[in-house]
Amino acid sequence: GDSVTQMEGPVTLSEEAFLTINCTYTATGYPSLFWYVQYPGEGLQLLLKATKADDKGSNKGFEATYRKETTSFHLEKGSVQVSDSAVYFCALSDASGGSYIPTFGRGTSLIVHP
Amino acid sequence: KAGVTQTPRYLIKTRGQQVTLSCSPISGHRSVSWYQQTPGQGLQFLFEYFSETQRNKGNFPGRFSGRQFSNSRSEMNVSTLELGDSALYLCASSRGSDSGNTIYFGEGSWLTVV
């Protein structure tokens, strides 16, 4: 079945550091890929998405490129801020099995210090 | 347009009681799905409703049930509450008709069972 693997957290960085959160996936079809962010005490918000190979999703300075050859969708940001502290979830949606329910990774906590 | 709305936001129940949580999806969305989020288990899929029919179901006991109304609003019910049911319950809505469509989450209902 489909699965998403994210790097273990927490990831702890200083403000203005470069961020990478790794995400790899296994899917039977041609999935769409997503990053969601969850700030403390809130629900998940869509951060960015990519629907086909080589697409780059971007939002709020975050980027991720759909790499079919390495089945990866790593999240990057050039300069993190304290306000980026949150939990980040990688997810895929693959309708080839007849289900439109996304598969989520376990989430990676990011802590940014001033 | 209005986002996904969940009520109540916070509630405290006693073991053995039952609880009903409500979710109003984004206008035009026909799919509503429910997730349980706990620190230990992460984000777990409960069930999905599409046009008033349960289309997908996760691996939860029969104490967890749901329904969807003709206006796409959904409720989930947990009967005979246990301490382990304490969690953040998230509702999400989407068009539900293709793998590239995005699911949008509400802010969640925090349930504490004492």
JSON list of C-alpha atoms in Angstrom, two decimals:
[
{"chain": "A", "resi": 1, "resn": "GLY", "atom": "CA", "xyz": [0.00, 0.00, 0.00]},
{"chain": "A", "resi": 2, "resn": "ASP", "atom": "CA", "xyz": [0.87, 3.65, -0.10]},
{"chain": "A", "resi": 3, "resn": "SER", "atom": "CA", "xyz": [3.16, 5.07, 2.55]},
{"chain": "A", "resi": 4, "resn": "VAL", "atom": "CA", "xyz": [4.99, 8.26, 3.46]},
{"chain": "A", "resi": 5, "resn": "THR", "atom": "CA", "xyz": [8.21, 8.39, 5.47]},
{"chain": "A", "resi": 6, "resn": "GLN", "atom": "CA", "xyz": [9.41, 11.60, 7.07]},
{"chain": "A", "resi": 7, "resn": "MET", "atom": "CA", "xyz": [12.58, 12.33, 8.96]},
{"chain": "A", "resi": 8, "resn": "GLU", "atom": "CA", "xyz": [12.30, 12.04, 12.71]},
{"chain": "A", "resi": 9, "resn": "GLY", "atom": "CA", "xyz": [12.11, 15.21, 14.70]},
{"chain": "A", "resi": 10, "resn": "PRO", "atom": "CA", "xyz": [12.40, 17.49, 16.41]},
{"chain": "A", "resi": 11, "resn": "VAL", "atom": "CA", "xyz": [14.48, 19.55, 14.07]},
{"chain": "A", "resi": 12, "resn": "THR", "atom": "CA", "xyz": [16.01, 22.43, 16.01]},
{"chain": "A", "resi": 13, "resn": "LEU", "atom": "CA", "xyz": [17.44, 25.42, 14.15]},
{"chain": "A", "resi": 14, "resn": "SER", "atom": "CA", "xyz": [18.51, 28.96, 14.81]},
{"chain": "A", "resi": 15, "resn": "GLU", "atom": "CA", "xyz": [16.66, 31.79, 13.12]},
{"chain": "A", "resi": 16, "resn": "GLU", "atom": "CA", "xyz": [17.80, 32.40, 9.49]},
{"chain": "A", "resi": 17, "resn": "ALA", "atom": "CA", "xyz": [19.18, 28.86, 9.14]},
{"chain": "A", "resi": 18, "resn": "PHE", "atom": "CA", "xyz": [18.45, 26.70, 6.10]},
{"chain": "A", "resi": 19, "resn": "LEU", "atom": "CA", "xyz": [15.75, 24.08, 6.52]},
{"chain": "A", "resi": 20, "resn": "THR", "atom": "CA", "xyz": [15.35, 20.69, 4.90]},
{"chain": "A", "resi": 21, "resn": "ILE", "atom": "CA", "xyz": [12.76, 18.16, 5.99]},
{"chain": "A", "resi": 22, "resn": "ASN", "atom": "CA", "xyz": [13.04, 14.90, 4.09]},
{"chain": "A", "resi": 23, "resn": "CYS", "atom": "CA", "xyz": [10.02, 13.04, 2.77]},
{"chain": "A", "resi": 24, "resn": "THR", "atom": "CA", "xyz": [9.96, 9.88, 0.67]},
{"chain": "A", "resi": 25, "resn": "TYR", "atom": "CA", "xyz": [6.94, 7.96, -0.50]},
{"chain": "A", "resi": 26, "resn": "THR", "atom": "CA", "xyz": [5.74, 4.66, -1.87]},
{"chain": "A", "resi": 27, "resn": "ALA", "atom": "CA", "xyz": [2.70, 4.62, -4.14]},
{"chain": "A", "resi": 28, "resn": "THR", "atom": "CA", "xyz": [1.18, 2.27, -6.67]},
{"chain": "A", "resi": 29, "resn": "GLY", "atom": "CA", "xyz": [0.00, 4.98, -9.05]},
{"chain": "A", "resi": 30, "resn": "TYR", "atom": "CA", "xyz": [0.93, 8.57, -9.83]},
{"chain": "A", "resi": 31, "resn": "PRO", "atom": "CA", "xyz": [0.16, 10.45, -6.64]},
{"chain": "A", "resi": 32, "resn": "SER", "atom": "CA", "xyz": [-0.21, 14.09, -5.85]},
{"chain": "A", "resi": 33, "resn": "LEU", "atom": "CA", "xyz": [2.07, 15.24, -3.04]},
{"chain": "A", "resi": 34, "resn": "PHE", "atom": "CA", "xyz": [1.40, 17.73, -0.28]},
{"chain": "A", "resi": 35, "resn": "TRP", "atom": "CA", "xyz": [3.00, 19.44, 2.68]},
{"chain": "A", "resi": 36, "resn": "TYR", "atom": "CA", "xyz": [0.76, 20.51, 5.54]},
{"chain": "A", "resi": 37, "resn": "VAL", "atom": "CA", "xyz": [1.74, 22.58, 8.57]},
{"chain": "A", "resi": 38, "resn": "GLN", "atom": "CA", "xyz": [0.19, 22.48, 12.03]},
{"chain": "A", "resi": 39, "resn": "TYR", "atom": "CA", "xyz": [0.83, 25.36, 14.39]},
{"chain": "A", "resi": 40, "resn": "PRO", "atom": "CA", "xyz": [0.37, 24.74, 18.12]},
{"chain": "A", "resi": 41, "resn": "GLY", "atom": "CA", "xyz": [-3.25, 24.29, 19.08]},
{"chain": "A", "resi": 42, "resn": "GLU", "atom": "CA", "xyz": [-4.54, 24.42, 15.51]},
{"chain": "A", "resi": 43, "resn": "GLY", "atom": "CA", "xyz": [-5.59, 22.11, 12.71]},
{"chain": "A", "resi": 44, "resn": "LEU", "atom": "CA", "xyz": [-3.51, 21.30, 9.65]},
{"chain": "A", "resi": 45, "resn": "GLN", "atom": "CA", "xyz": [-3.11, 23.88, 6.91]},
{"chain": "A", "resi": 46, "resn": "LEU", "atom": "CA", "xyz": [-2.05, 23.19, 3.36]},
{"chain": "A", "resi": 47, "resn": "LEU", "atom": "CA", "xyz": [1.42, 24.63, 2.81]},
{"chain": "A", "resi": 48, "resn": "LEU", "atom": "CA", "xyz": [2.09, 23.54, -0.77]},
{"chain": "A", "resi": 49, "resn": "LYS", "atom": "CA", "xyz": [1.35, 20.81, -3.27]},
{"chain": "A", "resi": 50, "resn": "ALA", "atom": "CA", "xyz": [2.60, 19.27, -6.50]},
{"chain": "A", "resi": 51, "resn": "THR", "atom": "CA", "xyz": [0.53, 17.09, -8.79]},
{"chain": "A", "resi": 52, "resn": "LYS", "atom": "CA", "xyz": [3.06, 15.66, -11.25]},
{"chain": "A", "resi": 53, "resn": "ALA", "atom": "CA", "xyz": [6.72, 14.80, -11.57]},
{"chain": "A", "resi": 54, "resn": "ASP", "atom": "CA", "xyz": [9.17, 17.73, -11.60]},
{"chain": "A", "resi": 55, "resn": "ASP", "atom": "CA", "xyz": [6.50, 20.16, -10.38]},
{"chain": "A", "resi": 56, "resn": "LYS", "atom": "CA", "xyz": [7.69, 22.55, -7.70]},
{"chain": "A", "resi": 57, "resn": "GLY", "atom": "CA", "xyz": [5.26, 23.67, -5.04]},
{"chain": "A", "resi": 58, "resn": "SER", "atom": "CA", "xyz": [6.04, 26.88, -3.17]},
{"chain": "A", "resi": 59, "resn": "ASN", "atom": "CA", "xyz": [4.44, 29.07, -0.54]},
{"chain": "A", "resi": 60, "resn": "LYS", "atom": "CA", "xyz": [5.64, 31.48, 2.18]},
{"chain": "A", "resi": 61, "resn": "GLY", "atom": "CA", "xyz": [9.27, 30.87, 1.24]},
{"chain": "A", "resi": 62, "resn": "PHE", "atom": "CA", "xyz": [8.92, 27.08, 1.45]},
{"chain": "A", "resi": 63, "resn": "GLU", "atom": "CA", "xyz": [9.56, 24.91, -1.60]},
{"chain": "A", "resi": 64, "resn": "ALA", "atom": "CA", "xyz": [9.36, 21.23, -2.50]},
{"chain": "A", "resi": 65, "resn": "THR", "atom": "CA", "xyz": [10.00, 19.49, -5.81]},
{"chain": "A", "resi": 66, "resn": "TYR", "atom": "CA", "xyz": [8.24, 16.29, -6.87]},
{"chain": "A", "resi": 67, "resn": "ARG", "atom": "CA", "xyz": [11.07, 13.87, -7.70]},
{"chain": "A", "resi": 68, "resn": "LYS", "atom": "CA", "xyz": [9.65, 10.71, -9.25]},
{"chain": "A", "resi": 69, "resn": "GLU", "atom": "CA", "xyz": [13.04, 9.10, -9.81]},
{"chain": "A", "resi": 70, "resn": "THR", "atom": "CA", "xyz": [13.88, 9.26, -6.10]},
{"chain": "A", "resi": 71, "resn": "THR", "atom": "CA", "xyz": [10.23, 9.13, -4.88]},
{"chain": "A", "resi": 72, "resn": "SER", "atom": "CA", "xyz": [10.90, 12.19, -2.76]},
{"chain": "A", "resi": 73, "resn": "PHE", "atom": "CA", "xyz": [9.28, 15.52, -1.90]},
{"chain": "A", "resi": 74, "resn": "HIS", "atom": "CA", "xyz": [11.70, 17.24, 0.46]},
{"chain": "A", "resi": 75, "resn": "LEU", "atom": "CA", "xyz": [10.62, 20.51, 2.05]},
{"chain": "A", "resi": 76, "resn": "GLU", "atom": "CA", "xyz": [13.12, 23.40, 2.03]},
{"chain": "A", "resi": 77, "resn": "LYS", "atom": "CA", "xyz": [13.29, 26.99, 3.20]},
{"chain": "A", "resi": 78, "resn": "GLY", "atom": "CA", "xyz": [16.27, 29.24, 2.83]},
{"chain": "A", "resi": 79, "resn": "SER", "atom": "CA", "xyz": [15.91, 31.23, 6.05]},
{"chain": "A", "resi": 80, "resn": "VAL", "atom": "CA", "xyz": [13.60, 30.07, 8.83]},
{"chain": "A", "resi": 81, "resn": "GLN", "atom": "CA", "xyz": [11.90, 32.33, 11.35]},
{"chain": "A", "resi": 82, "resn": "VAL", "atom": "CA", "xyz": [10.73, 31.69, 14.89]},
{"chain": "A", "resi": 83, "resn": "SER", "atom": "CA", "xyz": [7.17, 31.84, 13.56]},
{"chain": "A", "resi": 84, "resn": "ASP", "atom": "CA", "xyz": [7.89, 28.75, 11.40]},
{"chain": "A", "resi": 85, "resn": "SER", "atom": "CA", "xyz": [8.00, 26.60, 14.53]},
{"chain": "A", "resi": 86, "resn": "ALA", "atom": "CA", "xyz": [5.32, 23.99, 13.94]},
{"chain": "A", "resi": 87, "resn": "VAL", "atom": "CA", "xyz": [4.78, 20.37, 12.94]},
{"chain": "A", "resi": 88, "resn": "TYR", "atom": "CA", "xyz": [5.11, 19.61, 9.22]},
{"chain": "A", "resi": 89, "resn": "PHE", "atom": "CA", "xyz": [3.30, 16.70, 7.57]},
{"chain": "A", "resi": 90, "resn": "CYS", "atom": "CA", "xyz": [4.10, 15.21, 4.20]},
{"chain": "A", "resi": 91, "resn": "ALA", "atom": "CA", "xyz": [1.18, 13.50, 2.46]},
{"chain": "A", "resi": 92, "resn": "LEU", "atom": "CA", "xyz": [0.26, 11.82, -0.78]},
{"chain": "A", "resi": 93, "resn": "SER", "atom": "CA", "xyz": [-3.04, 11.26, -2.55]},
{"chain": "A", "resi": 94, "resn": "ASP", "atom": "CA", "xyz": [-3.25, 8.38, -4.99]},
{"chain": "A", "resi": 95, "resn": "ALA", "atom": "CA", "xyz": [-6.61, 7.51, -6.49]},
{"chain": "A", "resi": 96, "resn": "SER", "atom": "CA", "xyz": [-5.40, 4.46, -8.38]},
{"chain": "A", "resi": 97, "resn": "GLY", "atom": "CA", "xyz": [-6.83, 2.15, -5.72]},
{"chain": "A", "resi": 98, "resn": "GLY", "atom": "CA", "xyz": [-10.19, 3.91, -5.78]},
{"chain": "A", "resi": 99, "resn": "SER", "atom": "CA", "xyz": [-9.62, 5.90, -2.60]},
{"chain": "A", "resi": 100, "resn": "TYR", "atom": "CA", "xyz": [-9.08, 9.64, -2.44]},
{"chain": "A", "resi": 101, "resn": "ILE", "atom": "CA", "xyz": [-7.98, 9.57, 1.18]},
{"chain": "A", "resi": 102, "resn": "PRO", "atom": "CA", "xyz": [-4.50, 11.04, 1.63]},
{"chain": "A", "resi": 103, "resn": "THR", "atom": "CA", "xyz": [-1.77, 9.06, 3.33]},
{"chain": "A", "resi": 104, "resn": "PHE", "atom": "CA", "xyz": [0.12, 11.15, 5.89]},
{"chain": "A", "resi": 105, "resn": "GLY", "atom": "CA", "xyz": [3.57, 10.86, 7.33]},
{"chain": "A", "resi": 106, "resn": "ARG", "atom": "CA", "xyz": [4.02, 10.97, 11.10]},
{"chain": "A", "resi": 107, "resn": "GLY", "atom": "CA", "xyz": [4.98, 14.63, 11.08]},
{"chain": "A", "resi": 108, "resn": "THR", "atom": "CA", "xyz": [8.24, 16.43, 11.83]},
{"chain": "A", "resi": 109, "resn": "SER", "atom": "CA", "xyz": [8.41, 18.99, 14.59]},
{"chain": "A", "resi": 110, "resn": "LEU", "atom": "CA", "xyz": [10.44, 22.12, 13.80]},
{"chain": "A", "resi": 111, "resn": "ILE", "atom": "CA", "xyz": [11.69, 24.36, 16.59]},
{"chain": "A", "resi": 112, "resn": "VAL", "atom": "CA", "xyz": [13.34, 27.63, 15.62]},
{"chain": "A", "resi": 113, "resn": "HIS", "atom": "CA", "xyz": [15.27, 29.56, 18.27]},
{"chain": "A", "resi": 114, "resn": "PRO", "atom": "CA", "xyz": [15.88, 33.33, 18.11]},
{"chain": "B", "resi": 1, "resn": "LYS", "atom": "CA", "xyz": [-15.06, 31.61, 1.36]},
{"chain": "B", "resi": 2, "resn": "ALA", "atom": "CA", "xyz": [-15.64, 30.11, 4.78]},
{"chain": "B", "resi": 3, "resn": "GLY", "atom": "CA", "xyz": [-13.37, 27.29, 5.86]},
{"chain": "B", "resi": 4, "resn": "VAL", "atom": "CA", "xyz": [-14.15, 24.03, 7.59]},
{"chain": "B", "resi": 5, "resn": "THR", "atom": "CA", "xyz": [-15.94, 24.67, 10.86]},
{"chain": "B", "resi": 6, "resn": "GLN", "atom": "CA", "xyz": [-15.88, 22.25, 13.78]},
{"chain": "B", "resi": 7, "resn": "THR", "atom": "CA", "xyz": [-17.90, 22.43, 16.96]},
{"chain": "B", "resi": 8, "resn": "PRO", "atom": "CA", "xyz": [-17.38, 22.30, 19.83]},
{"chain": "B", "resi": 9, "resn": "ARG", "atom": "CA", "xyz": [-13.72, 23.32, 20.03]},
{"chain": "B", "resi": 10, "resn": "TYR", "atom": "CA", "xyz": [-13.15, 21.98, 23.51]},
{"chain": "B", "resi": 11, "resn": "LEU", "atom": "CA", "xyz": [-15.04, 19.50, 25.63]},
{"chain": "B", "resi": 12, "resn": "ILE", "atom": "CA", "xyz": [-14.56, 17.34, 28.68]},
{"chain": "B", "resi": 13, "resn": "LYS", "atom": "CA", "xyz": [-16.45, 14.09, 29.13]},
{"chain": "B", "resi": 14, "resn": "THR", "atom": "CA", "xyz": [-16.51, 11.30, 31.68]},
{"chain": "B", "resi": 15, "resn": "ARG", "atom": "CA", "xyz": [-15.63, 7.69, 30.95]},
{"chain": "B", "resi": 16, "resn": "GLY", "atom": "CA", "xyz": [-18.65, 5.78, 29.69]},
{"chain": "B", "resi": 17, "resn": "GLN", "atom": "CA", "xyz": [-20.40, 8.81, 28.27]},
{"chain": "B", "resi": 18, "resn": "GLN", "atom": "CA", "xyz": [-20.87, 9.47, 24.60]},
{"chain": "B", "resi": 19, "resn": "VAL", "atom": "CA", "xyz": [-19.95, 12.51, 22.52]},
{"chain": "B", "resi": 20, "resn": "THR", "atom": "CA", "xyz": [-21.05, 13.98, 19.21]},
{"chain": "B", "resi": 21, "resn": "LEU", "atom": "CA", "xyz": [-18.80, 16.28, 17.19]},
{"chain": "B", "resi": 22, "resn": "SER", "atom": "CA", "xyz": [-19.97, 18.38, 14.29]},
{"chain": "B", "resi": 23, "resn": "CYS", "atom": "CA", "xyz": [-18.30, 19.51, 11.08]},
{"chain": "B", "resi": 24, "resn": "SER", "atom": "CA", "xyz": [-19.45, 21.94, 8.40]},
{"chain": "B", "resi": 25, "resn": "PRO", "atom": "CA", "xyz": [-17.39, 21.56, 5.22]},
{"chain": "B", "resi": 26, "resn": "ILE", "atom": "CA", "xyz": [-16.38, 24.21, 2.73]},
{"chain": "B", "resi": 27, "resn": "SER", "atom": "CA", "xyz": [-19.27, 25.09, 0.46]},
{"chain": "B", "resi": 28, "resn": "GLY", "atom": "CA", "xyz": [-19.37, 22.79, -2.56]},
{"chain": "B", "resi": 29, "resn": "HIS", "atom": "CA", "xyz": [-17.28, 20.06, -0.97]},
{"chain": "B", "resi": 30, "resn": "ARG", "atom": "CA", "xyz": [-18.97, 16.67, -0.93]},
{"chain": "B", "resi": 31, "resn": "SER", "atom": "CA", "xyz": [-16.31, 14.69, 0.92]},
{"chain": "B", "resi": 32, "resn": "VAL", "atom": "CA", "xyz": [-15.84, 14.92, 4.66]},
{"chain": "B", "resi": 33, "resn": "SER", "atom": "CA", "xyz": [-13.24, 12.88, 6.47]},
{"chain": "B", "resi": 34, "resn": "TRP", "atom": "CA", "xyz": [-12.39, 12.56, 10.15]},
{"chain": "B", "resi": 35, "resn": "TYR", "atom": "CA", "xyz": [-9.04, 12.02, 11.83]},
{"chain": "B", "resi": 36, "resn": "GLN", "atom": "CA", "xyz": [-7.90, 11.37, 15.37]},
{"chain": "B", "resi": 37, "resn": "GLN", "atom": "CA", "xyz": [-4.63, 12.96, 16.44]},
{"chain": "B", "resi": 38, "resn": "THR", "atom": "CA", "xyz": [-2.75, 11.95, 19.57]},
{"chain": "B", "resi": 39, "resn": "PRO", "atom": "CA", "xyz": [0.88, 12.50, 20.59]},
{"chain": "B", "resi": 40, "resn": "GLY", "atom": "CA", "xyz": [1.62, 8.78, 20.57]},
{"chain": "B", "resi": 41, "resn": "GLN", "atom": "CA", "xyz": [-0.21, 7.62, 17.45]},
{"chain": "B", "resi": 42, "resn": "GLY", "atom": "CA", "xyz": [0.01, 10.69, 15.27]},
{"chain": "B", "resi": 43, "resn": "LEU", "atom": "CA", "xyz": [-2.70, 11.38, 12.71]},
{"chain": "B", "resi": 44, "resn": "GLN", "atom": "CA", "xyz": [-5.05, 8.43, 12.21]},
{"chain": "B", "resi": 45, "resn": "PHE", "atom": "CA", "xyz": [-7.84, 8.23, 9.66]},
{"chain": "B", "resi": 46, "resn": "LEU", "atom": "CA", "xyz": [-11.27, 7.41, 11.07]},
{"chain": "B", "resi": 47, "resn": "PHE", "atom": "CA", "xyz": [-13.68, 7.50, 8.12]},
{"chain": "B", "resi": 48, "resn": "GLU", "atom": "CA", "xyz": [-14.74, 9.42, 5.05]},
{"chain": "B", "resi": 49, "resn": "TYR", "atom": "CA", "xyz": [-18.20, 10.30, 3.82]},
{"chain": "B", "resi": 50, "resn": "PHE", "atom": "CA", "xyz": [-19.07, 11.28, 0.29]},
{"chain": "B", "resi": 51, "resn": "SER", "atom": "CA", "xyz": [-22.61, 12.26, -0.70]},
{"chain": "B", "resi": 52, "resn": "GLU", "atom": "CA", "xyz": [-24.03, 10.85, 2.54]},
{"chain": "B", "resi": 53, "resn": "THR", "atom": "CA", "xyz": [-22.34, 7.44, 2.13]},
{"chain": "B", "resi": 54, "resn": "GLN", "atom": "CA", "xyz": [-19.40, 6.13, 4.06]},
{"chain": "B", "resi": 55, "resn": "ARG", "atom": "CA", "xyz": [-16.80, 5.58, 1.36]},
{"chain": "B", "resi": 56, "resn": "ASN", "atom": "CA", "xyz": [-13.73, 4.69, 3.41]},
{"chain": "B", "resi": 57, "resn": "LYS", "atom": "CA", "xyz": [-13.15, 3.52, 6.94]},
{"chain": "B", "resi": 58, "resn": "GLY", "atom": "CA", "xyz": [-10.08, 3.35, 9.10]},
{"chain": "B", "resi": 59, "resn": "ASN", "atom": "CA", "xyz": [-9.20, 0.78, 11.72]},
{"chain": "B", "resi": 60, "resn": "PHE", "atom": "CA", "xyz": [-11.21, 1.96, 14.70]},
{"chain": "B", "resi": 61, "resn": "PRO", "atom": "CA", "xyz": [-13.71, 0.07, 16.87]},
{"chain": "B", "resi": 62, "resn": "GLY", "atom": "CA", "xyz": [-17.43, 0.28, 16.29]},
{"chain": "B", "resi": 63, "resn": "ARG", "atom": "CA", "xyz": [-17.77, 2.81, 19.13]},
{"chain": "B", "resi": 64, "resn": "PHE", "atom": "CA", "xyz": [-16.67, 5.36, 16.56]},
{"chain": "B", "resi": 65, "resn": "SER", "atom": "CA", "xyz": [-19.35, 6.19, 14.03]},
{"chain": "B", "resi": 66, "resn": "GLY", "atom": "CA", "xyz": [-20.33, 9.01, 11.76]},
{"chain": "B", "resi": 67, "resn": "ARG", "atom": "CA", "xyz": [-22.84, 10.26, 9.30]},
{"chain": "B", "resi": 68, "resn": "GLN", "atom": "CA", "xyz": [-23.24, 12.88, 6.65]},
{"chain": "B", "resi": 69, "resn": "PHE", "atom": "CA", "xyz": [-26.32, 14.90, 5.88]},
{"chain": "B", "resi": 70, "resn": "SER", "atom": "CA", "xyz": [-27.70, 16.02, 2.54]},
{"chain": "B", "resi": 71, "resn": "ASN", "atom": "CA", "xyz": [-26.07, 19.45, 2.96]},
{"chain": "B", "resi": 72, "resn": "SER", "atom": "CA", "xyz": [-22.68, 17.67, 3.39]},
{"chain": "B", "resi": 73, "resn": "ARG", "atom": "CA", "xyz": [-22.44, 18.56, 7.06]},
{"chain": "B", "resi": 74, "resn": "SER", "atom": "CA", "xyz": [-21.12, 15.66, 9.09]},
{"chain": "B", "resi": 75, "resn": "GLU", "atom": "CA", "xyz": [-21.18, 14.41, 12.64]},
{"chain": "B", "resi": 76, "resn": "MET", "atom": "CA", "xyz": [-19.09, 11.81, 14.36]},
{"chain": "B", "resi": 77, "resn": "ASN", "atom": "CA", "xyz": [-20.08, 10.01, 17.52]},
{"chain": "B", "resi": 78, "resn": "VAL", "atom": "CA", "xyz": [-18.03, 8.14, 20.06]},
{"chain": "B", "resi": 79, "resn": "SER", "atom": "CA", "xyz": [-19.94, 5.98, 22.50]},
{"chain": "B", "resi": 80, "resn": "THR", "atom": "CA", "xyz": [-18.79, 4.48, 25.81]},
{"chain": "B", "resi": 81, "resn": "LEU", "atom": "CA", "xyz": [-15.86, 6.85, 26.05]},
{"chain": "B", "resi": 82, "resn": "GLU", "atom": "CA", "xyz": [-12.51, 5.56, 27.29]},
{"chain": "B", "resi": 83, "resn": "LEU", "atom": "CA", "xyz": [-9.58, 7.53, 28.66]},
{"chain": "B", "resi": 84, "resn": "GLY", "atom": "CA", "xyz": [-7.63, 6.67, 25.50]},
{"chain": "B", "resi": 85, "resn": "ASP", "atom": "CA", "xyz": [-10.17, 8.52, 23.37]},
{"chain": "B", "resi": 86, "resn": "SER", "atom": "CA", "xyz": [-8.74, 11.81, 24.62]},
{"chain": "B", "resi": 87, "resn": "ALA", "atom": "CA", "xyz": [-7.44, 13.43, 21.45]},
{"chain": "B", "resi": 88, "resn": "LEU", "atom": "CA", "xyz": [-7.78, 16.18, 18.91]},
{"chain": "B", "resi": 89, "resn": "TYR", "atom": "CA", "xyz": [-10.44, 15.20, 16.38]},
{"chain": "B", "resi": 90, "resn": "LEU", "atom": "CA", "xyz": [-9.95, 16.81, 13.01]},
{"chain": "B", "resi": 91, "resn": "CYS", "atom": "CA", "xyz": [-12.46, 17.11, 10.22]},
{"chain": "B", "resi": 92, "resn": "ALA", "atom": "CA", "xyz": [-11.41, 17.76, 6.65]},
{"chain": "B", "resi": 93, "resn": "SER", "atom": "CA", "xyz": [-13.35, 18.45, 3.49]},
{"chain": "B", "resi": 94, "resn": "SER", "atom": "CA", "xyz": [-12.60, 18.21, -0.22]},
{"chain": "B", "resi": 95, "resn": "ARG", "atom": "CA", "xyz": [-14.27, 17.79, -3.57]},
{"chain": "B", "resi": 96, "resn": "GLY", "atom": "CA", "xyz": [-13.41, 14.12, -3.12]},
{"chain": "B", "resi": 97, "resn": "SER", "atom": "CA", "xyz": [-13.37, 13.29, -6.79]},
{"chain": "B", "resi": 98, "resn": "ASP", "atom": "CA", "xyz": [-9.72, 13.15, -7.88]},
{"chain": "B", "resi": 99, "resn": "SER", "atom": "CA", "xyz": [-6.35, 12.52, -6.35]},
{"chain": "B", "resi": 100, "resn": "GLY", "atom": "CA", "xyz": [-5.07, 16.03, -7.00]},
{"chain": "B", "resi": 101, "resn": "ASN", "atom": "CA", "xyz": [-7.76, 17.71, -4.99]},
{"chain": "B", "resi": 102, "resn": "THR", "atom": "CA", "xyz": [-6.69, 19.18, -1.69]},
{"chain": "B", "resi": 103, "resn": "ILE", "atom": "CA", "xyz": [-8.28, 18.39, 1.62]},
{"chain": "B", "resi": 104, "resn": "TYR", "atom": "CA", "xyz": [-8.83, 21.30, 3.97]},
{"chain": "B", "resi": 105, "resn": "PHE", "atom": "CA", "xyz": [-8.87, 20.85, 7.72]},
{"chain": "B", "resi": 106, "resn": "GLY", "atom": "CA", "xyz": [-10.85, 22.50, 10.44]},
{"chain": "B", "resi": 107, "resn": "GLU", "atom": "CA", "xyz": [-9.24, 23.64, 13.67]},
{"chain": "B", "resi": 108, "resn": "GLY", "atom": "CA", "xyz": [-10.35, 20.51, 15.45]},
{"chain": "B", "resi": 109, "resn": "SER", "atom": "CA", "xyz": [-12.28, 19.50, 18.53]},
{"chain": "B", "resi": 110, "resn": "TRP", "atom": "CA", "xyz": [-10.22, 18.83, 21.64]},
{"chain": "B", "resi": 111, "resn": "LEU", "atom": "CA", "xyz": [-11.78, 16.00, 23.61]},
{"chain": "B", "resi": 112, "resn": "THR", "atom": "CA", "xyz": [-10.64, 15.19, 27.13]},
{"chain": "B", "resi": 113, "resn": "VAL", "atom": "CA", "xyz": [-12.03, 12.08, 28.80]},
{"chain": "B", "resi": 114, "resn": "VAL", "atom": "CA", "xyz": [-11.70, 11.96, 32.59]}
]
